[in-house]
Coordinates of C-alpha atoms in Angstrom, one line a residue:
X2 CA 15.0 60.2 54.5
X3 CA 17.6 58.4 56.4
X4 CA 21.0 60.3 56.5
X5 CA 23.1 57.1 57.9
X6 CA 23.4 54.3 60.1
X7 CA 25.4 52.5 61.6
X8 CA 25.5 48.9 63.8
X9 CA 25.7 48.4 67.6
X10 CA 26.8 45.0 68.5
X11 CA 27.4 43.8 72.5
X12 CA 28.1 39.7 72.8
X13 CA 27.4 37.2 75.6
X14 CA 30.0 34.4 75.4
X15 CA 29.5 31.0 76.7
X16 CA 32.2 29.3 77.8
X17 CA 32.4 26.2 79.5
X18 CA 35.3 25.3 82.0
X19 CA 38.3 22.7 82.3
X20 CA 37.4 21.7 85.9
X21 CA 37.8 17.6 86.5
X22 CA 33.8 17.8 87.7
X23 CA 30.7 19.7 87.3
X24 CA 30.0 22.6 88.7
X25 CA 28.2 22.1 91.9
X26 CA 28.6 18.3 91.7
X27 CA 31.3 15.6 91.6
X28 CA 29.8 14.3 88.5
X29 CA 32.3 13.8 85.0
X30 CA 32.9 17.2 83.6
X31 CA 34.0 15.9 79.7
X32 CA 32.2 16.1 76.2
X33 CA 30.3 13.5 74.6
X34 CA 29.7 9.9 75.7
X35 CA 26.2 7.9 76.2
X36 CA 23.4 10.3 76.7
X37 CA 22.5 10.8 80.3
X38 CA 24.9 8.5 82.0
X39 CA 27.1 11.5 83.6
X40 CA 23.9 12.8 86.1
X41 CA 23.3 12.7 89.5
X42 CA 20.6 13.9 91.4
X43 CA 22.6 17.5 92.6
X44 CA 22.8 18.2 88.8
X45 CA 19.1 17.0 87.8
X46 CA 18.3 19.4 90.6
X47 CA 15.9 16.9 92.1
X48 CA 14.6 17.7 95.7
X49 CA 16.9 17.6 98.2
X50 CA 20.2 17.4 96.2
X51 CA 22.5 20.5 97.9
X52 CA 24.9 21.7 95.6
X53 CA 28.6 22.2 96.9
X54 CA 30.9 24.6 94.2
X55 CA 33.7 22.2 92.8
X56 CA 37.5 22.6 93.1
X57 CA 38.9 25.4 91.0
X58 CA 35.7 26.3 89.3
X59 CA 36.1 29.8 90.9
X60 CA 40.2 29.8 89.9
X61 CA 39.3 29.2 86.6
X62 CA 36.8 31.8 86.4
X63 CA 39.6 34.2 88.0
X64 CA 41.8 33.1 85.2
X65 CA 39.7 33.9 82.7
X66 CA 39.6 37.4 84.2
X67 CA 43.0 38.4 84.8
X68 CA 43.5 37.2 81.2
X69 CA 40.4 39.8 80.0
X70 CA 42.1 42.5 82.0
X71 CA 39.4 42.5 84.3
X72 CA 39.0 43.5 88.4
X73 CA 38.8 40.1 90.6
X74 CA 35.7 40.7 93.3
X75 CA 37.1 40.0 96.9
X76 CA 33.3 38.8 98.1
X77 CA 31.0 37.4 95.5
X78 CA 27.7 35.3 95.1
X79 CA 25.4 32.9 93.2
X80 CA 21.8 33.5 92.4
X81 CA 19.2 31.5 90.8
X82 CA 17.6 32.8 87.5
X83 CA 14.3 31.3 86.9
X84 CA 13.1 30.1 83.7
X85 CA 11.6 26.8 82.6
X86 CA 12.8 25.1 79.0
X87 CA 12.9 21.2 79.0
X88 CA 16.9 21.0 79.1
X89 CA 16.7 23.0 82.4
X90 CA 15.7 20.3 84.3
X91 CA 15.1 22.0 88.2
X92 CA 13.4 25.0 86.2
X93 CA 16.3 27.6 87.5
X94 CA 20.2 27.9 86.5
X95 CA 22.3 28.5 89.3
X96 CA 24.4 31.8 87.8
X97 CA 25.7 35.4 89.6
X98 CA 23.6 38.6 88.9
X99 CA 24.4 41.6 91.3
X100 CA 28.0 40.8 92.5
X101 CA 29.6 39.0 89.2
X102 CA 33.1 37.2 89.7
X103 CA 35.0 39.5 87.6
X104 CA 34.2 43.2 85.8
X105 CA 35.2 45.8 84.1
X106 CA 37.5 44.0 82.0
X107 CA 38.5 44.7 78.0
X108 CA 39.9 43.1 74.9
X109 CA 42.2 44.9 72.4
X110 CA 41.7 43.6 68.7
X111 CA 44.7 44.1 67.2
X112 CA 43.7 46.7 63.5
X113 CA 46.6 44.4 61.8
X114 CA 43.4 41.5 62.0
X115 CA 41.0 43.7 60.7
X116 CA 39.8 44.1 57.1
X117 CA 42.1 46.6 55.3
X118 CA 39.4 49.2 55.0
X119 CA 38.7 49.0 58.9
X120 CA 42.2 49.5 59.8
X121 CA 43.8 53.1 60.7
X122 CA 43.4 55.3 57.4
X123 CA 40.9 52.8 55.9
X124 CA 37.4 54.0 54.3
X125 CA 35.0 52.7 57.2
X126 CA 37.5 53.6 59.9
X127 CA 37.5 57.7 58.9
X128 CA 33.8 56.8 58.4
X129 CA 33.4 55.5 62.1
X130 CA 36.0 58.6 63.5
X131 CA 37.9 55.7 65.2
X132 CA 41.0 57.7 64.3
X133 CA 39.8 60.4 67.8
X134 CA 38.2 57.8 69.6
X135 CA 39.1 57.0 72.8
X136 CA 38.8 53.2 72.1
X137 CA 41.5 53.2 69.9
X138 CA 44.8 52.3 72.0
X139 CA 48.7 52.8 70.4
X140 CA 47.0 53.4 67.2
X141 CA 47.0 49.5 66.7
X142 CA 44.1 48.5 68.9
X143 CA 40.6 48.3 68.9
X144 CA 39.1 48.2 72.3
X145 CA 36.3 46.4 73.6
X146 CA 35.5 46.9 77.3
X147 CA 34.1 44.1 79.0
X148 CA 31.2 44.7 81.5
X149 CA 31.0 41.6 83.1
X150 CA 32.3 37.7 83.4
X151 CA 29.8 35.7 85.9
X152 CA 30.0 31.8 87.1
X153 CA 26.9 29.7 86.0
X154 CA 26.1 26.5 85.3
X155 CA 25.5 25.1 81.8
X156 CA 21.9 23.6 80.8
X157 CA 21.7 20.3 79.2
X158 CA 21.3 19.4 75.0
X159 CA 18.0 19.0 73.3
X160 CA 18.2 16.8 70.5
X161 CA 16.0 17.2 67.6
X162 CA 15.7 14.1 65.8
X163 CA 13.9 12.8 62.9
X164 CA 10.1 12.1 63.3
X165 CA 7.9 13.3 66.2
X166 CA 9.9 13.6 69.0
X167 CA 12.6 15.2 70.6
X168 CA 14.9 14.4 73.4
X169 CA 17.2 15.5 76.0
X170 CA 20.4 14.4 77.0
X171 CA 21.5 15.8 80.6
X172 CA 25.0 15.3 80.5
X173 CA 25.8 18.9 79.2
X174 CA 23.4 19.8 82.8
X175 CA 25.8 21.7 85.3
X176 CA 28.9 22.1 83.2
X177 CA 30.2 24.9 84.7
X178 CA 30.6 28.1 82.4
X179 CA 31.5 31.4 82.2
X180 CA 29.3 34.1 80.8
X181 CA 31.2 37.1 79.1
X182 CA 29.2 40.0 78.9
X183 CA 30.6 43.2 76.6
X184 CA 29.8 46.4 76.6
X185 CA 28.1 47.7 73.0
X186 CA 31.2 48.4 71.6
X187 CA 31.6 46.4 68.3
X188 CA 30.3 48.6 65.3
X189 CA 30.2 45.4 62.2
X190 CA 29.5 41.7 62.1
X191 CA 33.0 41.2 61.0
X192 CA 34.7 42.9 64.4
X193 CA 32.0 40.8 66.9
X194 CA 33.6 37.2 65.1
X195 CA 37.1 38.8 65.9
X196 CA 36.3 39.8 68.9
X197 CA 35.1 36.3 70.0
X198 CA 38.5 34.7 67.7
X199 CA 40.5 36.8 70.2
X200 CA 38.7 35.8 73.3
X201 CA 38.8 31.9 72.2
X202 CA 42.4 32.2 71.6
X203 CA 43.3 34.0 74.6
X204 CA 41.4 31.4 77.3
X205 CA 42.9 28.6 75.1
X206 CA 46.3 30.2 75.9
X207 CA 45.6 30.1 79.4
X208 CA 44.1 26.1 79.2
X209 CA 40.7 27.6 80.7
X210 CA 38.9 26.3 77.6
X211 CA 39.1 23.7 75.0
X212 CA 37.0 26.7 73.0
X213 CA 35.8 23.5 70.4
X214 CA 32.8 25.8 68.5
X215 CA 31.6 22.9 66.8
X216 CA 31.0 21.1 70.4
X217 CA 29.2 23.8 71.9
X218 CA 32.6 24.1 74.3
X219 CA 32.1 28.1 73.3
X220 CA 29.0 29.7 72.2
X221 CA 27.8 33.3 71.1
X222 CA 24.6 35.3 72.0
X223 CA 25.1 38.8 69.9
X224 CA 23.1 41.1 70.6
X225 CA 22.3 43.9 67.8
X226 CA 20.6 46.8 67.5
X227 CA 21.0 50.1 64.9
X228 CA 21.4 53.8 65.1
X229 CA 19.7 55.7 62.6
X230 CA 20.0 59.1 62.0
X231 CA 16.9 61.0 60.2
X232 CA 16.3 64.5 59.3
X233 CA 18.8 65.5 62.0
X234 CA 16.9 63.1 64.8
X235 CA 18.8 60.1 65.9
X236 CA 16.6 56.0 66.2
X237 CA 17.8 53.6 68.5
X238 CA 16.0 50.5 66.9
X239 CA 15.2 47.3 69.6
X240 CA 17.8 45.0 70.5
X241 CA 17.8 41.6 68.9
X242 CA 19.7 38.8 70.7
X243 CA 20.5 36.4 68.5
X244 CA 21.2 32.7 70.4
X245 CA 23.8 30.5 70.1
X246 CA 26.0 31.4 67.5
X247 CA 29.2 28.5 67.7
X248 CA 30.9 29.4 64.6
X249 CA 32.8 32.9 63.5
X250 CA 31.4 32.9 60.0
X251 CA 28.1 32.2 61.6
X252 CA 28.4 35.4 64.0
X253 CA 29.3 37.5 60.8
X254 CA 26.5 35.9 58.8
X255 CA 23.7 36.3 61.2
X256 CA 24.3 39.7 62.1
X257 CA 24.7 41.4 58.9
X258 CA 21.5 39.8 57.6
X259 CA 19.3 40.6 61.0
X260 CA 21.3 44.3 60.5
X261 CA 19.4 44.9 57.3
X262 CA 16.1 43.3 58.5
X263 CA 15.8 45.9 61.6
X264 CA 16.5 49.0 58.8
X265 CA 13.8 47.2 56.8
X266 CA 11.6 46.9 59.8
X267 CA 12.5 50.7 60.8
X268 CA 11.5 52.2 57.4
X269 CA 8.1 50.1 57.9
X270 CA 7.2 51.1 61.4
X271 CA 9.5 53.8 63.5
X272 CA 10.0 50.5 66.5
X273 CA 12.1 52.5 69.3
X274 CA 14.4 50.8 71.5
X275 CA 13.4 50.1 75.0
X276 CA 15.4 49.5 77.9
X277 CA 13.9 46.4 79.6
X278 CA 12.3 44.3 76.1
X279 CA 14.6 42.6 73.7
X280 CA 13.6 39.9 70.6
X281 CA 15.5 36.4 71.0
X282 CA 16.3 35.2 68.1
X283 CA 17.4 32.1 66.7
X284 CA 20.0 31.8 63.1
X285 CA 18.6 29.3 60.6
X286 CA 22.0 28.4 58.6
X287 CA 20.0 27.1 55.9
X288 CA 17.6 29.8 54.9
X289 CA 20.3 32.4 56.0
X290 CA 18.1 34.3 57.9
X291 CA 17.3 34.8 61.5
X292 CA 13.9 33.3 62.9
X293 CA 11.9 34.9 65.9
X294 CA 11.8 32.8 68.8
X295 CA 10.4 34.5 71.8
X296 CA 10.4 38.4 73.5
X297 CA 11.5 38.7 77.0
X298 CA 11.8 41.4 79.7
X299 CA 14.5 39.6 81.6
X300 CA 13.5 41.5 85.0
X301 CA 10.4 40.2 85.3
X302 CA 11.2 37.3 83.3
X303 CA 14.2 35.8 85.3
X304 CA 12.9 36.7 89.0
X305 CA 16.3 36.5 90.7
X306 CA 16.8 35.6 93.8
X307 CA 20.1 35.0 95.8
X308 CA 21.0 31.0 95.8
X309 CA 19.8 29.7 99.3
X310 CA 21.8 26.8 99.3
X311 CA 25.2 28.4 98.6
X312 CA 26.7 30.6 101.3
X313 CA 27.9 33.6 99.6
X314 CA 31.9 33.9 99.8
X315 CA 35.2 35.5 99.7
X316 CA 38.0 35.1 97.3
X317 CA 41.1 35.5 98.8
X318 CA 44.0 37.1 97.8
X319 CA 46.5 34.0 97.1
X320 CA 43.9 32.3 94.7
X321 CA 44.0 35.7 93.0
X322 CA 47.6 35.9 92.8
X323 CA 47.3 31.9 91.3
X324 CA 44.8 33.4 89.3
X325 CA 47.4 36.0 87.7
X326 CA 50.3 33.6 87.7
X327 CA 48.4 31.3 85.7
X328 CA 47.8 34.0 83.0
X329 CA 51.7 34.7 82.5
X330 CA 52.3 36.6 78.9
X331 CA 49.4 36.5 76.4
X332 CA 49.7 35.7 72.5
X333 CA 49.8 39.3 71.3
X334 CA 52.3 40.1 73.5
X335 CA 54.5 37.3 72.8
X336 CA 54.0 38.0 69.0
X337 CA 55.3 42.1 69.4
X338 CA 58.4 40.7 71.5
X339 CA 58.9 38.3 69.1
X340 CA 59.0 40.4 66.0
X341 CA 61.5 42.6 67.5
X342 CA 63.7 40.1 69.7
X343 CA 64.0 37.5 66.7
X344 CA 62.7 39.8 63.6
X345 CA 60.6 37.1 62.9
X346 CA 58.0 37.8 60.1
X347 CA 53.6 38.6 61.0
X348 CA 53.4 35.3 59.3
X349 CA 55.8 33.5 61.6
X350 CA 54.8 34.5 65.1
X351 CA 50.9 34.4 64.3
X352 CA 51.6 30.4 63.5
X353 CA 54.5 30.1 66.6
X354 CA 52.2 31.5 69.4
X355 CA 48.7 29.5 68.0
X356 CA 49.5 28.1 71.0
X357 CA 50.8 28.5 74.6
X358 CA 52.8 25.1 74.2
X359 CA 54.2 25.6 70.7
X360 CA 55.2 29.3 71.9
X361 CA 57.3 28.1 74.9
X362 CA 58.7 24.7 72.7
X363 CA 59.9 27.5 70.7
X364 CA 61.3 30.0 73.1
X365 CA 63.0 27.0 75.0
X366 CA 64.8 26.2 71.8
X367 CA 65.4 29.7 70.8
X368 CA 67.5 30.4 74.1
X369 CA 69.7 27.4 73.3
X370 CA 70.3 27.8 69.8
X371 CA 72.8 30.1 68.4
X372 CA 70.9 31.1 65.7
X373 CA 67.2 31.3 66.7
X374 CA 66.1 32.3 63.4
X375 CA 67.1 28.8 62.2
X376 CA 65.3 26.9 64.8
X377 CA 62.1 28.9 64.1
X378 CA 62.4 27.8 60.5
X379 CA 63.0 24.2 61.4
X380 CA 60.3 24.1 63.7
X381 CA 57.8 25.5 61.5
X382 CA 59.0 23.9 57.5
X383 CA 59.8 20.5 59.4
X384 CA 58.4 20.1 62.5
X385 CA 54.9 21.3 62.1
X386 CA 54.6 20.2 59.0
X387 CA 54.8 16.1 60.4
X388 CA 52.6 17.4 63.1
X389 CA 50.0 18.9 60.3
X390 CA 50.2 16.0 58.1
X391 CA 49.2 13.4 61.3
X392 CA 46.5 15.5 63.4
X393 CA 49.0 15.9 65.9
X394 CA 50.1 18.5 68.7
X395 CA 53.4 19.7 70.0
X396 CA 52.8 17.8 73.5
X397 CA 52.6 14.3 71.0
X398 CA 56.2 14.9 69.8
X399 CA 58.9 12.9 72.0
X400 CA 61.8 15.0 70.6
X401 CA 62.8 18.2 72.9
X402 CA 63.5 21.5 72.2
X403 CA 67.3 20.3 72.7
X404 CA 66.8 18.4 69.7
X405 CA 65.9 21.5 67.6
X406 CA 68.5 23.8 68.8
X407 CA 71.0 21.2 68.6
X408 CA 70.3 20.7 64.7
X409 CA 70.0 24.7 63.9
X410 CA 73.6 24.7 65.6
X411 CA 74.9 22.2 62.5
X412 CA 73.3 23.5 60.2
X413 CA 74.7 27.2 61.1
X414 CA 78.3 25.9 61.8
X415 CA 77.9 24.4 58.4
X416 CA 78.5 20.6 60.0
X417 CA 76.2 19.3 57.6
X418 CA 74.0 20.5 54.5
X419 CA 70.5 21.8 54.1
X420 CA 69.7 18.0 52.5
X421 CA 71.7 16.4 55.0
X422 CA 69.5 18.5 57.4
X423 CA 66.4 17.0 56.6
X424 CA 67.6 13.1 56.7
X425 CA 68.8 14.1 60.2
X426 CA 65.4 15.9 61.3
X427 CA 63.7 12.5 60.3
X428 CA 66.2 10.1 61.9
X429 CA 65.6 12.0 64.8
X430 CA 62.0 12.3 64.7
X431 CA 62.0 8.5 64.8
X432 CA 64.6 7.6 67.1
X433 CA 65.0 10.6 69.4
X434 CA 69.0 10.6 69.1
X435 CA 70.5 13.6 69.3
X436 CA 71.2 15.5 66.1
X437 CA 75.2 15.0 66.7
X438 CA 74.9 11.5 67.4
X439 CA 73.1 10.7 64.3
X440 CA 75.9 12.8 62.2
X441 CA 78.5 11.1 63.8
X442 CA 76.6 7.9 63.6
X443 CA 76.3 8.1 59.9
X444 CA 79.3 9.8 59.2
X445 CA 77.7 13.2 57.6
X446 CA 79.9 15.6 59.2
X447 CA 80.8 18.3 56.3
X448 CA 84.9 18.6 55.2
X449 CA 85.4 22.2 55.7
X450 CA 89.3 21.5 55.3
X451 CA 90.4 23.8 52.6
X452 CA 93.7 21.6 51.9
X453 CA 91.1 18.8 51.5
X454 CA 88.8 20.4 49.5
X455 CA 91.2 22.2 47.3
X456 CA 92.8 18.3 46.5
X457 CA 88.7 17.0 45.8
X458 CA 89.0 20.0 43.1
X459 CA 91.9 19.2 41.4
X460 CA 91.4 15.7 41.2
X461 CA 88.1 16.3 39.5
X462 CA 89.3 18.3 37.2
X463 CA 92.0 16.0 36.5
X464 CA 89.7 13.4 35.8
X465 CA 87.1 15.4 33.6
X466 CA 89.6 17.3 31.1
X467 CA 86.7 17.3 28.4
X468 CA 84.5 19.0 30.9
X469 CA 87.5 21.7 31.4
X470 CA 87.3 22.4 27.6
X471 CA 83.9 22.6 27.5
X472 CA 84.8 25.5 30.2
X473 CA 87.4 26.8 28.5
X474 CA 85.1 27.0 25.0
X475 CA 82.5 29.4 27.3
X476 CA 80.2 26.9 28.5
X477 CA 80.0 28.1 31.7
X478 CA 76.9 25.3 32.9
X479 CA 80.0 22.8 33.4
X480 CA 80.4 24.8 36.7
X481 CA 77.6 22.9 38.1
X482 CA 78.1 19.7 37.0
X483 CA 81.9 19.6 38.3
X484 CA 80.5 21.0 41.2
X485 CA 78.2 17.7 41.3
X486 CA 81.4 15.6 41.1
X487 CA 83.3 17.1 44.1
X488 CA 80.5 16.5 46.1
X489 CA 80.0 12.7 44.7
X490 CA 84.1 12.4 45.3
X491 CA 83.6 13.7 48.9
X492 CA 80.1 11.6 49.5
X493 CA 78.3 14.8 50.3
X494 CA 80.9 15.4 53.0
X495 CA 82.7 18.6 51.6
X496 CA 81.5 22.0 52.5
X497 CA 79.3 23.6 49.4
X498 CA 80.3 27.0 50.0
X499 CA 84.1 26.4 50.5
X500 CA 84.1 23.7 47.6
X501 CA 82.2 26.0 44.7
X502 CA 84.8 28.7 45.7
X503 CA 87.5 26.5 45.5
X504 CA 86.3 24.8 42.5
X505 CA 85.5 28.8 40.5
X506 CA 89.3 29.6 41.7
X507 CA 91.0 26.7 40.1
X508 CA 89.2 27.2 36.8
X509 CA 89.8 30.7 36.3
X510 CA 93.7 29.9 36.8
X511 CA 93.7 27.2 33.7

């Protein structure tokens, strides 16, 4: 009789690089394009090519680490792991195996992203005993401890067509990538997809990664296994890794299905863990269900060997300190500071720091607005709304935040009205005048003159005595509509707030 169980997830992510060329090669490093027209014979691996590592491949890779919290090795290595598929053209990828670029690293998964039932106090958290746990950290973190992130080269794209064949495009061959390796610390499918969210959104922050899923740009292997407790003895059921995983939903999908399939298989046949064998595994999307594809013992498998053409070497302590430099403050960070320098809402600093560009266009315009609460809310119910609506960035605007900060400062000195506001915000899109030219331009400047207002109010009401019966009878609506004509008298010019108490102090004197 099983008493309980409970998942043990570790992921490998894939991620490739932002470097101008290929790894070892000064071959195009971009997506797409004509199969097989971005080779050369270093990447192809064909005899006597010598690779040479590219310009800020290694920087890139330090990046990543600092931004994953992880220790920068001073002397480091590349290997060559042996194996022979047809998109792995030489028969061996170039990679690091004893002396990895960076380790023990971590990510912290903030509980507020978590299902409500996984957070602090929730059902499967007291269930897990996170509340003791050491990996809990400020009781609003989850960690995950990185063991490993290792330089390799990427392997080029089968392509499965219709018919009897199948063909390979080499392009993708010697993309230089990054290889994340965690620790066995995520305990459902739902926390392995935020954990990869997390780690997509971080190296996008620090422009290591475009992170496109759908492009293979960043790719999942999860591997899974269960523990199973029964009649007091605890099962440690064989690792599955399942391959290639490039969407969150399909990281969630996959491992919660092959979860229930190894219980299923346990209850059958008592299969035990073992150190050195693991199942690969592919994820067919359309059955919903994971498909054997080979078993390995990487060990013998893989037959390492140190990379003979590549002199091992040292990382020196200025590209670290680049490295670090580079990383500056991350989005979780900016979003605590945030909430309590501008008391902005979860909603509002989740959408302002989705990315490292938008964050400091904000900040920028924060710092020379007087209001930065009004320059937030310009930026994100005007300005990214245009942006939304045309598939477009915050580096493909031509206004600055000047413009924004210069527009929250009318509006809170009450130069010009909410609507007024608006027609600005568009003029200026368009043109890229300043906000104070285009009031002064088109005369919008708001009358905050009492003595003028107060002579817009009598005159209406001099002009309107039915509507001042109307008032006087108890229809009170007439408010509005007088209201309506003082600012039709004024062209929109007079201040609302000064007018409608100007206008509510005449009437109650008749």
């Amino acid at each position: 009789m099983i008493d309980k169980w409970e998942i043990v997830i570790g992921c490998e992510i894939h991620t490739q690089l932002l470097t101008k060329t290929k790894a070892f090669c000064a071959c195009e490093n971009r997506y797409g394009g004509m199969p097989d027209t971005r080779v050369c014979p270093v990447c192809l691996g064909l005899p006597g090519a010598m690779p040479r590592i590219s310009k800020g491949y290694v920087e890139l890779g330090a990046v990543a680490g600092q931004a994953l919290n992880c220790n920068i090795a001073r002397f480091t290595k590349f290997d060559r792991k042996h194996y022979f598929y047809p998109d792995l053209a030489k028969g061996y990828q170039i990679t690091q195996y004893d002396i990895p670029l960076c380790t023990d690293g971590y990510v912290d998964l903030p509980f507020a992203h978590y299902p409500k039932d996984e957070q602090p106090g929730g059902a499967k958290c007291r269930e897990k005993n996170f509340k003791g746990d050491d990996c809990i950290i400020d009781g609003k973190y989850r960690r995950v401890r990185i063991e490993r992130i290792h330089l390799e080269e990427d392997v080029g794209k089968s392509l499965h067509l219709q018919g009897a064949h199948s063909y390979i495009d080499y392009n993708r061959c010697g993309t230089p990538l990054i290889e994340i390796v965690t620790k066995p610390d995520m305990t459902s499918p739902e926390e392995a997809a935020l954990f990869m969210q997390t780690v997509q959104e971080i190296l996008r922050y620090v422009k290591v990664t475009n992170g496109n899923l759908e492009e293979g740009n960043m790719r999942c292997d999860a591997n899974i296994n269960l523990n199973v407790w029964e009649d007091g003895k605890l099962w440690h059921t064989p690792i599955s890794e399942i391959k290639n995983l490039n969407s969150f939903q399909k990281i969630k999908d996959a491992c919660t299905y092959e979860a229930q399939r190894q219980l299923k298989e346990f209850q059958e046949d008592r299969q035990e863990f073992n150190p050195g064998f693991k199942v690969t595994m592919g994820w067919d999307d359309e059955k919903g269900q994971t498909v054997v594809q080979r078993t390995k013992n990487s060990f013998v498998d893989y037959r390492f060997t140190t990379e003979p053409d590549i002199k091992p070497f040292t990382v020196s302590e200025e590209l670290i300190a680049r490295a670090k430099e580079a990383v500056g403050e991350l989005p979780e960070a900016k979003r605590v500071r945030y909430k309590a320098q501008y008391g902005m809402s979860d909603f509002d600093v989740e959408t302002i720091t989705s990315s490292k560009d938008l964050a400091m266009f904000f900040e920028e315009a924060a710092k020379k607005s007087k209001n930065p609460k009004r320059a937030v809310n310009l930026i994100l119910a005007e300005l990214l709304a245009v942006l939304n609506e045309k598939k477009q960035t915050i580096n493909d605007v031509s206004i600055t935040p000047a413009h924004i900060a210069q527009l929250a400062d009318a509006l809170e000195d009450g130069k010009i009205t909410s609507k007024q506001g608006k027609e600005v915000f568009a003029d200026m899109l368009a043109s890229n005048k300043m906000p104070s030219d285009i009031i002064k331009e088109k005369g919008m400047e708001v009358v905050s003159d009492a003595g003028a207002i107060e002579k817009l109010v009598q005159d209406v009401i001099a002009a309107n005595p039915k509507a001042v019966e109307d008032y006087k009878g108890g229809k009170t609506n007439v408010v509005g509509w007088l209201m309506g004509q003082v600012m039709k008298m004024s062209q929109g010019k007079a201040n609302p707030k000064q007018a409608t108490d100007l206008l509510n102090k005449a009437l109650s004197q008749l």
